[in-house]
Amino acid sequence: NKDIMNVTKEPRSKIDAAFLTAEEKGLPVNRTELGKLLFPNASSDLCRRVSMNNVLSGKTKRLTTSQLRMICEYLKCDLNDII
């Protein structure tokens, strides 16, 4: 049972872990910007934000090959880091 007030940020998925690693390396990464790249046809910023949150939390079970490539390019990581 995780403490609600846990200060350390635990990665929720491999993609979230890669995001945290990119942030630790000092790369200029932003969840909103990545969401715009992954979901360009989203009807609103809210839909894009919810979709991006689902990706980072591991709720999204399927991503296209092009989406995986975009994530790797944006986060400067290897495909093996996120799948």
Coordinates of N, CA and C in Angstrom, one line a residue:
N1 N 0.9 -1.2 0.0 CA 0.0 0.0 0.0 C 0.9 1.2 0.0
K2 N 0.8 2.0 -1.1 CA 1.7 3.2 -1.2 C 1.1 4.4 -0.4
D3 N 2.0 5.1 0.2 CA 1.7 6.3 1.0 C 1.3 7.4 0.0
I4 N 0.2 8.0 0.2 CA -0.3 9.1 -0.7 C 0.6 10.3 -0.7
M5 N 1.3 10.5 0.4 CA 2.2 11.7 0.5 C 3.6 11.3 0.1
N6 N 3.8 10.2 -0.6 CA 5.2 9.8 -1.1 C 5.8 10.9 -1.9
V7 N 6.9 11.5 -1.5 CA 7.5 12.6 -2.2 C 8.3 12.1 -3.4
T8 N 8.9 10.9 -3.4 CA 9.7 10.5 -4.5 C 8.7 10.0 -5.6
K9 N 9.1 10.3 -6.8 CA 8.2 10.0 -8.0 C 8.6 8.6 -8.5
E10 N 7.7 7.7 -8.4 CA 7.9 6.4 -8.9 C 7.4 6.3 -10.3
P11 N 8.1 5.7 -11.3 CA 7.6 5.6 -12.6 C 6.5 4.7 -12.7
R12 N 5.5 5.0 -13.5 CA 4.3 4.2 -13.6 C 4.3 3.3 -14.8
S13 N 5.3 3.5 -15.7 CA 5.4 2.6 -16.9 C 6.8 2.8 -17.4
K14 N 7.2 2.0 -18.4 CA 8.6 2.1 -18.9 C 8.7 3.5 -19.6
I15 N 7.7 3.9 -20.2 CA 7.7 5.2 -20.9 C 7.9 6.3 -19.9
D16 N 7.2 6.2 -18.8 CA 7.3 7.2 -17.7 C 8.7 7.2 -17.1
A17 N 9.3 6.0 -17.0 CA 10.6 5.9 -16.5 C 11.6 6.5 -17.5
A18 N 11.4 6.4 -18.8 CA 12.3 7.0 -19.8 C 12.1 8.5 -19.7
F19 N 10.9 9.0 -19.5 CA 10.6 10.4 -19.3 C 11.4 11.0 -18.1
L20 N 11.3 10.3 -17.0 CA 12.0 10.7 -15.8 C 13.5 10.7 -16.0
T21 N 14.1 9.7 -16.7 CA 15.5 9.6 -17.0 C 15.9 10.8 -17.9
A22 N 15.1 11.2 -18.9 CA 15.4 12.3 -19.8 C 15.4 13.6 -18.9
E23 N 14.5 13.7 -18.0 CA 14.4 14.9 -17.1 C 15.7 15.0 -16.3
E24 N 16.1 13.8 -15.7 CA 17.3 13.8 -14.9 C 18.6 14.2 -15.7
K25 N 18.6 13.8 -17.0 CA 19.7 14.1 -17.8 C 19.7 15.6 -18.2
G26 N 18.7 16.3 -17.9 CA 18.6 17.7 -18.2 C 18.0 18.0 -19.6
L27 N 17.4 17.0 -20.2 CA 16.9 17.3 -21.5 C 15.6 18.1 -21.4
P28 N 15.4 19.0 -22.3 CA 14.2 19.9 -22.3 C 12.9 19.1 -22.7
V29 N 12.4 18.3 -21.8 CA 11.2 17.5 -22.2 C 10.0 18.0 -21.5
N30 N 8.8 17.9 -22.2 CA 7.6 18.4 -21.7 C 6.5 17.4 -22.1
R31 N 5.7 17.0 -21.1 CA 4.6 16.0 -21.4 C 3.6 16.6 -22.4
T32 N 3.3 17.9 -22.3 CA 2.3 18.5 -23.2 C 2.8 18.5 -24.6
E33 N 4.1 18.8 -24.8 CA 4.7 18.8 -26.2 C 4.7 17.4 -26.8
L34 N 5.1 16.4 -26.0 CA 5.1 15.1 -26.4 C 3.6 14.6 -26.8
G35 N 2.7 15.0 -26.0 CA 1.3 14.7 -26.3 C 0.8 15.3 -27.6
K36 N 1.3 16.5 -28.0 CA 1.0 17.2 -29.2 C 1.6 16.4 -30.4
L37 N 2.8 15.8 -30.2 CA 3.4 15.0 -31.2 C 2.7 13.7 -31.4
L38 N 2.3 13.0 -30.3 CA 1.7 11.7 -30.4 C 0.2 11.7 -30.8
F39 N -0.5 12.8 -30.4 CA -1.9 12.9 -30.7 C -2.3 14.2 -31.4
P40 N -1.8 14.4 -32.6 CA -2.0 15.6 -33.3 C -3.5 15.8 -33.7
N41 N -4.3 14.8 -33.8 CA -5.7 14.9 -34.2 C -6.6 14.9 -33.0
A42 N -6.1 15.0 -31.8 CA -7.0 15.1 -30.6 C -7.9 16.3 -30.7
S43 N -9.1 16.2 -30.2 CA -10.1 17.3 -30.4 C -9.8 18.5 -29.5
S44 N -9.1 18.2 -28.4 CA -8.8 19.4 -27.5 C -7.5 19.1 -26.7
D45 N -7.0 20.1 -26.0 CA -5.9 19.9 -25.2 C -6.2 18.9 -24.0
L46 N -7.4 19.0 -23.5 CA -7.8 18.1 -22.5 C -7.7 16.6 -22.9
C47 N -8.2 16.3 -24.1 CA -8.2 15.0 -24.7 C -6.7 14.5 -24.8
R48 N -5.9 15.4 -25.3 CA -4.5 15.2 -25.5 C -3.8 14.9 -24.1
R49 N -4.1 15.7 -23.1 CA -3.6 15.5 -21.8 C -4.0 14.2 -21.2
V50 N -5.2 13.8 -21.3 CA -5.7 12.5 -20.8 C -5.1 11.4 -21.5
S51 N -4.9 11.5 -22.9 CA -4.3 10.4 -23.6 C -2.8 10.3 -23.2
M52 N -2.1 11.4 -23.0 CA -0.7 11.4 -22.6 C -0.6 10.8 -21.2
N53 N -1.5 11.1 -20.3 CA -1.5 10.6 -19.0 C -1.7 9.1 -19.0
N54 N -2.6 8.6 -19.9 CA -2.8 7.2 -20.0 C -1.6 6.4 -20.5
V55 N -0.8 7.1 -21.4 CA 0.4 6.5 -21.9 C 1.4 6.4 -20.8
L56 N 1.6 7.4 -20.1 CA 2.6 7.4 -19.0 C 2.2 6.5 -17.8
S57 N 0.9 6.4 -17.6 CA 0.5 5.5 -16.5 C 0.5 4.0 -16.8
G58 N 0.6 3.7 -18.1 CA 0.6 2.3 -18.6 C -0.8 1.8 -18.9
K59 N -1.8 2.7 -18.9 CA -3.2 2.3 -19.2 C -3.3 2.1 -20.7
T60 N -2.6 2.8 -21.5 CA -2.6 2.6 -23.0 C -1.8 1.4 -23.3
K61 N -2.5 0.4 -23.9 CA -1.9 -0.9 -24.2 C -1.3 -1.0 -25.6
R62 N -1.7 -0.1 -26.5 CA -1.2 -0.2 -27.9 C -0.8 1.2 -28.4
L63 N 0.4 1.2 -28.9 CA 0.9 2.4 -29.6 C 1.4 2.0 -30.9
T64 N 1.3 2.8 -31.9 CA 1.8 2.5 -33.3 C 3.3 2.6 -33.3
T65 N 3.9 2.0 -34.3 CA 5.3 2.0 -34.5 C 5.8 3.5 -34.6
S66 N 5.1 4.3 -35.3 CA 5.5 5.7 -35.5 C 5.4 6.4 -34.2
Q67 N 4.4 6.1 -33.3 CA 4.3 6.8 -32.0 C 5.5 6.4 -31.1
L68 N 5.9 5.1 -31.2 CA 7.1 4.6 -30.4 C 8.3 5.3 -30.9
R69 N 8.5 5.5 -32.2 CA 9.6 6.2 -32.7 C 9.7 7.6 -32.3
M70 N 8.5 8.3 -32.3 CA 8.4 9.7 -31.8 C 8.8 9.8 -30.4
I71 N 8.4 8.9 -29.5 CA 8.7 8.9 -28.1 C 10.2 8.7 -28.0
C72 N 10.8 7.8 -28.7 CA 12.3 7.5 -28.6 C 13.1 8.8 -29.0
E73 N 12.6 9.3 -30.1 CA 13.3 10.5 -30.7 C 13.2 11.7 -29.7
Y74 N 12.0 11.9 -29.1 CA 11.8 13.0 -28.2 C 12.6 12.9 -26.9
L75 N 12.6 11.6 -26.4 CA 13.2 11.4 -25.1 C 14.7 11.0 -25.2
K76 N 15.2 10.9 -26.5 CA 16.5 10.5 -26.7 C 16.9 9.1 -26.0
C77 N 16.0 8.2 -26.3 CA 16.1 6.8 -25.6 C 16.1 5.8 -26.7
D78 N 16.4 4.6 -26.3 CA 16.3 3.4 -27.2 C 15.0 2.8 -27.1
L79 N 14.5 2.1 -28.2 CA 13.2 1.5 -28.2 C 13.2 0.4 -27.1
N80 N 14.3 -0.2 -26.8 CA 14.3 -1.3 -25.8 C 14.0 -0.7 -24.4
D81 N 14.2 0.6 -24.2 CA 14.0 1.3 -22.9 C 12.5 1.4 -22.6
I82 N 11.7 1.4 -23.7 CA 10.2 1.7 -23.5 C 9.3 0.6 -23.8
I83 N 9.8 -0.5 -24.3 CA 8.9 -1.7 -24.6 C 9.4 -2.9 -23.8

